[in-house]
Amino acid sequence: LILSIRSFNFRVFDLLESAFLSNEFLCQLEQCQIDDMIKAMQPVDFEPNSWIIREGDNGNQLFVLSDGKVQVTKDSRFIRIM
């Protein structure tokens, strides 16, 4: 979503920061931690109908949907489209 100093986009940074601060978990981070996380983000594209993350997988990434839609399931049951 961002990130080399050359391509740094303050509008995107502000949008992400606002989203982090409105999240119950992420808002507890210190501002420098939020800044570092946002600066480390990179764009990732997924093909239609591909898995982004599967229930039960160990996760070490944070995904922010900037374009498109995703289907959310739990126990193989449809939950919603985001």
PDB file of N, CA and C in Angstrom:
ATOM      1  N   LEU A   1       0.810  -1.183   0.000  1.00  0.00           N
ATOM      2  CA  LEU A   1       0.000   0.000   0.000  1.00  0.00           C
ATOM      3  C   LEU A   1       0.852   1.244   0.000  1.00  0.00           C
ATOM      4  N   ILE A   2       2.118   1.094   0.278  1.00  0.00           N
ATOM      5  CA  ILE A   2       2.946   2.288   0.270  1.00  0.00           C
ATOM      6  C   ILE A   2       4.351   1.844  -0.119  1.00  0.00           C
ATOM      7  N   LEU A   3       5.300   2.068  -0.263  1.00  0.00           N
ATOM      8  CA  LEU A   3       6.376   2.311   0.560  1.00  0.00           C
ATOM      9  C   LEU A   3       7.812   2.317   0.112  1.00  0.00           C
ATOM     10  N   SER A   4       8.164   3.207  -0.494  1.00  0.00           N
ATOM     11  CA  SER A   4       9.531   3.657  -0.498  1.00  0.00           C
ATOM     12  C   SER A   4       9.361   5.138  -0.301  1.00  0.00           C
ATOM     13  N   ILE A   5      10.383   5.794   0.124  1.00  0.00           N
ATOM     14  CA  ILE A   5      10.245   7.235   0.360  1.00  0.00           C
ATOM     15  C   ILE A   5       9.821   7.925  -0.939  1.00  0.00           C
ATOM     16  N   ARG A   6      10.299   7.453  -2.075  1.00  0.00           N
ATOM     17  CA  ARG A   6       9.942   8.055  -3.362  1.00  0.00           C
ATOM     18  C   ARG A   6       8.448   7.989  -3.620  1.00  0.00           C
ATOM     19  N   SER A   7       7.828   6.865  -3.272  1.00  0.00           N
ATOM     20  CA  SER A   7       6.420   6.694  -3.604  1.00  0.00           C
ATOM     21  C   SER A   7       5.508   6.913  -2.396  1.00  0.00           C
ATOM     22  N   PHE A   8       6.052   7.413  -1.319  1.00  0.00           N
ATOM     23  CA  PHE A   8       5.281   7.566  -0.094  1.00  0.00           C
ATOM     24  C   PHE A   8       4.088   8.476  -0.329  1.00  0.00           C
ATOM     25  N   ASN A   9       2.920   8.019   0.050  1.00  0.00           N
ATOM     26  CA  ASN A   9       1.685   8.739  -0.185  1.00  0.00           C
ATOM     27  C   ASN A   9       1.069   9.092   1.172  1.00  0.00           C
ATOM     28  N   PHE A  10       1.111  10.363   1.528  1.00  0.00           N
ATOM     29  CA  PHE A  10       0.630  10.776   2.843  1.00  0.00           C
ATOM     30  C   PHE A  10      -0.880  10.577   2.989  1.00  0.00           C
ATOM     31  N   ARG A  11      -1.643  10.681   1.910  1.00  0.00           N
ATOM     32  CA  ARG A  11      -3.080  10.451   1.972  1.00  0.00           C
ATOM     33  C   ARG A  11      -3.369   9.006   2.357  1.00  0.00           C
ATOM     34  N   VAL A  12      -2.675   8.068   1.741  1.00  0.00           N
ATOM     35  CA  VAL A  12      -2.844   6.656   2.071  1.00  0.00           C
ATOM     36  C   VAL A  12      -2.388   6.403   3.503  1.00  0.00           C
ATOM     37  N   PHE A  13      -1.270   7.001   3.878  1.00  0.00           N
ATOM     38  CA  PHE A  13      -0.771   6.844   5.247  1.00  0.00           C
ATOM     39  C   PHE A  13      -1.834   7.305   6.245  1.00  0.00           C
ATOM     40  N   ASP A  14      -2.433   8.464   6.007  1.00  0.00           N
ATOM     41  CA  ASP A  14      -3.448   8.997   6.918  1.00  0.00           C
ATOM     42  C   ASP A  14      -4.670   8.087   6.991  1.00  0.00           C
ATOM     43  N   LEU A  15      -5.081   7.528   5.849  1.00  0.00           N
ATOM     44  CA  LEU A  15      -6.222   6.610   5.844  1.00  0.00           C
ATOM     45  C   LEU A  15      -5.923   5.347   6.648  1.00  0.00           C
ATOM     46  N   LEU A  16      -4.729   4.797   6.454  1.00  0.00           N
ATOM     47  CA  LEU A  16      -4.347   3.600   7.204  1.00  0.00           C
ATOM     48  C   LEU A  16      -4.217   3.902   8.691  1.00  0.00           C
ATOM     49  N   GLU A  17      -3.622   5.026   9.012  1.00  0.00           N
ATOM     50  CA  GLU A  17      -3.475   5.403  10.418  1.00  0.00           C
ATOM     51  C   GLU A  17      -4.844   5.536  11.075  1.00  0.00           C
ATOM     52  N   SER A  18      -5.778   6.141  10.396  1.00  0.00           N
ATOM     53  CA  SER A  18      -7.135   6.292  10.919  1.00  0.00           C
ATOM     54  C   SER A  18      -7.783   4.921  11.145  1.00  0.00           C
ATOM     55  N   ALA A  19      -7.577   4.004  10.204  1.00  0.00           N
ATOM     56  CA  ALA A  19      -8.131   2.654  10.346  1.00  0.00           C
ATOM     57  C   ALA A  19      -7.498   1.931  11.536  1.00  0.00           C
ATOM     58  N   PHE A  20      -6.185   2.066  11.701  1.00  0.00           N
ATOM     59  CA  PHE A  20      -5.498   1.433  12.826  1.00  0.00           C
ATOM     60  C   PHE A  20      -6.036   1.987  14.138  1.00  0.00           C
ATOM     61  N   LEU A  21      -6.206   3.301  14.221  1.00  0.00           N
ATOM     62  CA  LEU A  21      -6.637   3.932  15.461  1.00  0.00           C
ATOM     63  C   LEU A  21      -8.097   3.631  15.799  1.00  0.00           C
ATOM     64  N   SER A  22      -8.888   3.232  14.805  1.00  0.00           N
ATOM     65  CA  SER A  22     -10.282   2.884  15.072  1.00  0.00           C
ATOM     66  C   SER A  22     -10.451   1.394  15.387  1.00  0.00           C
ATOM     67  N   ASN A  23      -9.368   0.629  15.305  1.00  0.00           N
ATOM     68  CA  ASN A  23      -9.402  -0.799  15.596  1.00  0.00           C
ATOM     69  C   ASN A  23      -9.122  -1.028  17.084  1.00  0.00           C
ATOM     70  N   GLU A  24      -9.963  -1.810  17.725  1.00  0.00           N
ATOM     71  CA  GLU A  24      -9.863  -2.038  19.175  1.00  0.00           C
ATOM     72  C   GLU A  24      -8.500  -2.574  19.605  1.00  0.00           C
ATOM     73  N   PHE A  25      -7.898  -3.430  18.810  1.00  0.00           N
ATOM     74  CA  PHE A  25      -6.588  -4.006  19.136  1.00  0.00           C
ATOM     75  C   PHE A  25      -5.447  -3.079  18.736  1.00  0.00           C
ATOM     76  N   LEU A  26      -5.457  -2.620  17.485  1.00  0.00           N
ATOM     77  CA  LEU A  26      -4.338  -1.839  16.959  1.00  0.00           C
ATOM     78  C   LEU A  26      -4.210  -0.466  17.608  1.00  0.00           C
ATOM     79  N   CYS A  27      -5.310   0.100  18.100  1.00  0.00           N
ATOM     80  CA  CYS A  27      -5.244   1.432  18.711  1.00  0.00           C
ATOM     81  C   CYS A  27      -4.445   1.433  20.000  1.00  0.00           C
ATOM     82  N   GLN A  28      -4.157   0.264  20.549  1.00  0.00           N
ATOM     83  CA  GLN A  28      -3.378   0.174  21.777  1.00  0.00           C
ATOM     84  C   GLN A  28      -1.869   0.282  21.537  1.00  0.00           C
ATOM     85  N   LEU A  29      -1.459   0.231  20.274  1.00  0.00           N
ATOM     86  CA  LEU A  29      -0.041   0.361  19.945  1.00  0.00           C
ATOM     87  C   LEU A  29       0.417   1.800  20.130  1.00  0.00           C
ATOM     88  N   GLU A  30       1.706   1.955  20.362  1.00  0.00           N
ATOM     89  CA  GLU A  30       2.271   3.303  20.419  1.00  0.00           C
ATOM     90  C   GLU A  30       2.319   3.869  19.001  1.00  0.00           C
ATOM     91  N   GLN A  31       2.286   5.192  18.892  1.00  0.00           N
ATOM     92  CA  GLN A  31       2.257   5.833  17.579  1.00  0.00           C
ATOM     93  C   GLN A  31       3.439   5.414  16.717  1.00  0.00           C
ATOM     94  N   CYS A  32       4.624   5.285  17.306  1.00  0.00           N
ATOM     95  CA  CYS A  32       5.795   4.883  16.513  1.00  0.00           C
ATOM     96  C   CYS A  32       5.639   3.461  15.978  1.00  0.00           C
ATOM     97  N   GLN A  33       4.935   2.583  16.712  1.00  0.00           N
ATOM     98  CA  GLN A  33       4.691   1.229  16.241  1.00  0.00           C
ATOM     99  C   GLN A  33       3.711   1.235  15.065  1.00  0.00           C
ATOM    100  N   ILE A  34       2.682   2.057  15.174  1.00  0.00           N
ATOM    101  CA  ILE A  34       1.720   2.187  14.075  1.00  0.00           C
ATOM    102  C   ILE A  34       2.422   2.719  12.834  1.00  0.00           C
ATOM    103  N   ASP A  35       3.223   3.762  13.010  1.00  0.00           N
ATOM    104  CA  ASP A  35       3.965   4.336  11.880  1.00  0.00           C
ATOM    105  C   ASP A  35       4.856   3.295  11.220  1.00  0.00           C
ATOM    106  N   ASP A  36       5.578   2.517  12.024  1.00  0.00           N
ATOM    107  CA  ASP A  36       6.475   1.495  11.476  1.00  0.00           C
ATOM    108  C   ASP A  36       5.707   0.419  10.717  1.00  0.00           C
ATOM    109  N   MET A  37       4.560   0.004  11.244  1.00  0.00           N
ATOM    110  CA  MET A  37       3.762  -1.015  10.555  1.00  0.00           C
ATOM    111  C   MET A  37       3.267  -0.503   9.214  1.00  0.00           C
ATOM    112  N   ILE A  38       2.769   0.725   9.193  1.00  0.00           N
ATOM    113  CA  ILE A  38       2.254   1.286   7.946  1.00  0.00           C
ATOM    114  C   ILE A  38       3.381   1.437   6.929  1.00  0.00           C
ATOM    115  N   LYS A  39       4.529   1.889   7.365  1.00  0.00           N
ATOM    116  CA  LYS A  39       5.663   2.079   6.453  1.00  0.00           C
ATOM    117  C   LYS A  39       6.177   0.757   5.900  1.00  0.00           C
ATOM    118  N   ALA A  40       5.945  -0.335   6.617  1.00  0.00           N
ATOM    119  CA  ALA A  40       6.418  -1.649   6.172  1.00  0.00           C
ATOM    120  C   ALA A  40       5.433  -2.345   5.232  1.00  0.00           C
ATOM    121  N   MET A  41       4.236  -1.786   5.077  1.00  0.00           N
ATOM    122  CA  MET A  41       3.221  -2.436   4.240  1.00  0.00           C
ATOM    123  C   MET A  41       3.603  -2.391   2.770  1.00  0.00           C
ATOM    124  N   GLN A  42       3.220  -3.453   2.075  1.00  0.00           N
ATOM    125  CA  GLN A  42       3.490  -3.577   0.643  1.00  0.00           C
ATOM    126  C   GLN A  42       2.218  -4.041  -0.053  1.00  0.00           C
ATOM    127  N   PRO A  43       1.994  -3.588  -1.274  1.00  0.00           N
ATOM    128  CA  PRO A  43       0.810  -4.059  -1.999  1.00  0.00           C
ATOM    129  C   PRO A  43       0.951  -5.523  -2.407  1.00  0.00           C
ATOM    130  N   VAL A  44      -0.161  -6.239  -2.333  1.00  0.00           N
ATOM    131  CA  VAL A  44      -0.222  -7.635  -2.755  1.00  0.00           C
ATOM    132  C   VAL A  44      -1.502  -7.804  -3.551  1.00  0.00           C
ATOM    133  N   ASP A  45      -1.390  -8.420  -4.713  1.00  0.00           N
ATOM    134  CA  ASP A  45      -2.564  -8.693  -5.542  1.00  0.00           C
ATOM    135  C   ASP A  45      -2.898 -10.171  -5.453  1.00  0.00           C
ATOM    136  N   PHE A  46      -4.182 -10.477  -5.419  1.00  0.00           N
ATOM    137  CA  PHE A  46      -4.648 -11.853  -5.403  1.00  0.00           C
ATOM    138  C   PHE A  46      -5.538 -12.088  -6.609  1.00  0.00           C
ATOM    139  N   GLU A  47      -5.436 -13.269  -7.174  1.00  0.00           N
ATOM    140  CA  GLU A  47      -6.292 -13.664  -8.288  1.00  0.00           C
ATOM    141  C   GLU A  47      -7.704 -13.900  -7.775  1.00  0.00           C
ATOM    142  N   PRO A  48      -8.711 -13.673  -8.615  1.00  0.00           N
ATOM    143  CA  PRO A  48     -10.086 -13.977  -8.214  1.00  0.00           C
ATOM    144  C   PRO A  48     -10.211 -15.434  -7.749  1.00  0.00           C
ATOM    145  N   ASN A  49     -11.018 -15.644  -6.721  1.00  0.00           N
ATOM    146  CA  ASN A  49     -11.304 -16.970  -6.156  1.00  0.00           C
ATOM    147  C   ASN A  49     -10.113 -17.636  -5.491  1.00  0.00           C
ATOM    148  N   SER A  50      -9.082 -16.878  -5.162  1.00  0.00           N
ATOM    149  CA  SER A  50      -7.950 -17.459  -4.441  1.00  0.00           C
ATOM    150  C   SER A  50      -8.099 -17.188  -2.947  1.00  0.00           C
ATOM    151  N   TRP A  51      -7.446 -18.009  -2.137  1.00  0.00           N
ATOM    152  CA  TRP A  51      -7.468 -17.853  -0.691  1.00  0.00           C
ATOM    153  C   TRP A  51      -6.476 -16.773  -0.288  1.00  0.00           C
ATOM    154  N   ILE A  52      -6.874 -15.912   0.624  1.00  0.00           N
ATOM    155  CA  ILE A  52      -5.953 -14.930   1.201  1.00  0.00           C
ATOM    156  C   ILE A  52      -5.394 -15.501   2.495  1.00  0.00           C
ATOM    157  N   ILE A  53      -6.277 -15.998   3.319  1.00  0.00           N
ATOM    158  CA  ILE A  53      -5.882 -16.669   4.564  1.00  0.00           C
ATOM    159  C   ILE A  53      -6.957 -17.704   4.871  1.00  0.00           C
ATOM    160  N   ARG A  54      -6.530 -18.826   5.424  1.00  0.00           N
ATOM    161  CA  ARG A  54      -7.467 -19.897   5.742  1.00  0.00           C
ATOM    162  C   ARG A  54      -7.609 -20.027   7.257  1.00  0.00           C
ATOM    163  N   GLU A  55      -8.810 -20.307   7.674  1.00  0.00           N
ATOM    164  CA  GLU A  55      -9.076 -20.513   9.094  1.00  0.00           C
ATOM    165  C   GLU A  55      -8.144 -21.596   9.639  1.00  0.00           C
ATOM    166  N   GLY A  56      -7.519 -21.309  10.756  1.00  0.00           N
ATOM    167  CA  GLY A  56      -6.618 -22.267  11.389  1.00  0.00           C
ATOM    168  C   GLY A  56      -5.158 -22.071  11.032  1.00  0.00           C
ATOM    169  N   ASP A  57      -4.873 -21.323   9.960  1.00  0.00           N
ATOM    170  CA  ASP A  57      -3.478 -21.047   9.598  1.00  0.00           C
ATOM    171  C   ASP A  57      -2.835 -20.137  10.646  1.00  0.00           C
ATOM    172  N   ASN A  58      -1.564 -20.367  10.904  1.00  0.00           N
ATOM    173  CA  ASN A  58      -0.817 -19.420  11.727  1.00  0.00           C
ATOM    174  C   ASN A  58      -0.607 -18.169  10.893  1.00  0.00           C
ATOM    175  N   GLY A  59      -0.837 -17.031  11.482  1.00  0.00           N
ATOM    176  CA  GLY A  59      -0.717 -15.792  10.723  1.00  0.00           C
ATOM    177  C   GLY A  59       0.365 -14.883  11.278  1.00  0.00           C
ATOM    178  N   ASN A  60       1.073 -14.238  10.378  1.00  0.00           N
ATOM    179  CA  ASN A  60       2.057 -13.241  10.784  1.00  0.00           C
ATOM    180  C   ASN A  60       1.974 -12.013   9.876  1.00  0.00           C
ATOM    181  N   GLN A  61       0.806 -11.847   9.248  1.00  0.00           N
ATOM    182  CA  GLN A  61       0.610 -10.720   8.348  1.00  0.00           C
ATOM    183  C   GLN A  61      -0.712 -10.035   8.661  1.00  0.00           C
ATOM    184  N   LEU A  62      -0.764  -8.763   8.315  1.00  0.00           N
ATOM    185  CA  LEU A  62      -1.982  -7.979   8.431  1.00  0.00           C
ATOM    186  C   LEU A  62      -2.403  -7.598   7.025  1.00  0.00           C
ATOM    187  N   PHE A  63      -3.659  -7.854   6.687  1.00  0.00           N
ATOM    188  CA  PHE A  63      -4.161  -7.528   5.366  1.00  0.00           C
ATOM    189  C   PHE A  63      -5.147  -6.375   5.463  1.00  0.00           C
ATOM    190  N   VAL A  64      -5.002  -5.422   4.570  1.00  0.00           N
ATOM    191  CA  VAL A  64      -5.919  -4.298   4.464  1.00  0.00           C
ATOM    192  C   VAL A  64      -6.465  -4.330   3.046  1.00  0.00           C
ATOM    193  N   LEU A  65      -7.762  -4.449   2.939  1.00  0.00           N
ATOM    194  CA  LEU A  65      -8.397  -4.499   1.627  1.00  0.00           C
ATOM    195  C   LEU A  65      -8.549  -3.088   1.095  1.00  0.00           C
ATOM    196  N   SER A  66      -7.860  -2.796   0.008  1.00  0.00           N
ATOM    197  CA  SER A  66      -7.936  -1.448  -0.559  1.00  0.00           C
ATOM    198  C   SER A  66      -8.811  -1.395  -1.808  1.00  0.00           C
ATOM    199  N   ASP A  67      -9.060  -2.547  -2.424  1.00  0.00           N
ATOM    200  CA  ASP A  67      -9.856  -2.575  -3.648  1.00  0.00           C
ATOM    201  C   ASP A  67     -10.431  -3.968  -3.803  1.00  0.00           C
ATOM    202  N   GLY A  68     -11.643  -4.049  -4.285  1.00  0.00           N
ATOM    203  CA  GLY A  68     -12.257  -5.340  -4.532  1.00  0.00           C
ATOM    204  C   GLY A  68     -13.100  -5.806  -3.357  1.00  0.00           C
ATOM    205  N   LYS A  69     -13.465  -7.076  -3.399  1.00  0.00           N
ATOM    206  CA  LYS A  69     -14.305  -7.684  -2.373  1.00  0.00           C
ATOM    207  C   LYS A  69     -13.729  -9.033  -1.982  1.00  0.00           C
ATOM    208  N   VAL A  70     -14.014  -9.450  -0.764  1.00  0.00           N
ATOM    209  CA  VAL A  70     -13.616 -10.778  -0.306  1.00  0.00           C
ATOM    210  C   VAL A  70     -14.813 -11.461   0.329  1.00  0.00           C
ATOM    211  N   GLN A  71     -14.832 -12.774   0.206  1.00  0.00           N
ATOM    212  CA  GLN A  71     -15.857 -13.581   0.854  1.00  0.00           C
ATOM    213  C   GLN A  71     -15.269 -14.148   2.131  1.00  0.00           C
ATOM    214  N   VAL A  72     -16.014 -14.024   3.227  1.00  0.00           N
ATOM    215  CA  VAL A  72     -15.570 -14.521   4.531  1.00  0.00           C
ATOM    216  C   VAL A  72     -16.380 -15.764   4.873  1.00  0.00           C
ATOM    217  N   THR A  73     -15.672 -16.831   5.277  1.00  0.00           N
ATOM    218  CA  THR A  73     -16.338 -18.054   5.706  1.00  0.00           C
ATOM    219  C   THR A  73     -15.798 -18.463   7.069  1.00  0.00           C
ATOM    220  N   LYS A  74     -16.561 -19.242   7.795  1.00  0.00           N
ATOM    221  CA  LYS A  74     -16.136 -19.843   9.063  1.00  0.00           C
ATOM    222  C   LYS A  74     -16.695 -21.248   9.099  1.00  0.00           C
ATOM    223  N   ASP A  75     -15.833 -22.208   9.374  1.00  0.00           N
ATOM    224  CA  ASP A  75     -16.246 -23.621   9.350  1.00  0.00           C
ATOM    225  C   ASP A  75     -16.918 -23.967   8.023  1.00  0.00           C
ATOM    226  N   SER A  76     -16.366 -23.440   6.937  1.00  0.00           N
ATOM    227  CA  SER A  76     -16.843 -23.656   5.574  1.00  0.00           C
ATOM    228  C   SER A  76     -18.231 -23.067   5.305  1.00  0.00           C
ATOM    229  N   ARG A  77     -18.747 -22.263   6.223  1.00  0.00           N
ATOM    230  CA  ARG A  77     -20.048 -21.615   6.027  1.00  0.00           C
ATOM    231  C   ARG A  77     -19.844 -20.152   5.657  1.00  0.00           C
ATOM    232  N   PHE A  78     -20.634 -19.675   4.723  1.00  0.00           N
ATOM    233  CA  PHE A  78     -20.579 -18.291   4.294  1.00  0.00           C
ATOM    234  C   PHE A  78     -20.958 -17.368   5.445  1.00  0.00           C
ATOM    235  N   ILE A  79     -20.142 -16.308   5.678  1.00  0.00           N
ATOM    236  CA  ILE A  79     -20.433 -15.318   6.699  1.00  0.00           C
ATOM    237  C   ILE A  79     -20.882 -14.010   6.051  1.00  0.00           C
ATOM    238  N   ARG A  80     -20.053 -13.478   5.149  1.00  0.00           N
ATOM    239  CA  ARG A  80     -20.402 -12.228   4.474  1.00  0.00           C
ATOM    240  C   ARG A  80     -19.419 -11.914   3.368  1.00  0.00           C
ATOM    241  N   ILE A  81     -19.790 -10.932   2.562  1.00  0.00           N
ATOM    242  CA  ILE A  81     -18.907 -10.345   1.553  1.00  0.00           C
ATOM    243  C   ILE A  81     -18.442  -9.014   2.111  1.00  0.00           C
ATOM    244  N   MET A  82     -17.173  -8.758   2.047  1.00  0.00           N
ATOM    245  CA  MET A  82     -16.623  -7.468   2.493  1.00  0.00           C
ATOM    246  C   MET A  82     -16.010  -6.783   1.294  1.00  0.00           C
TER     247      MET A  82
END
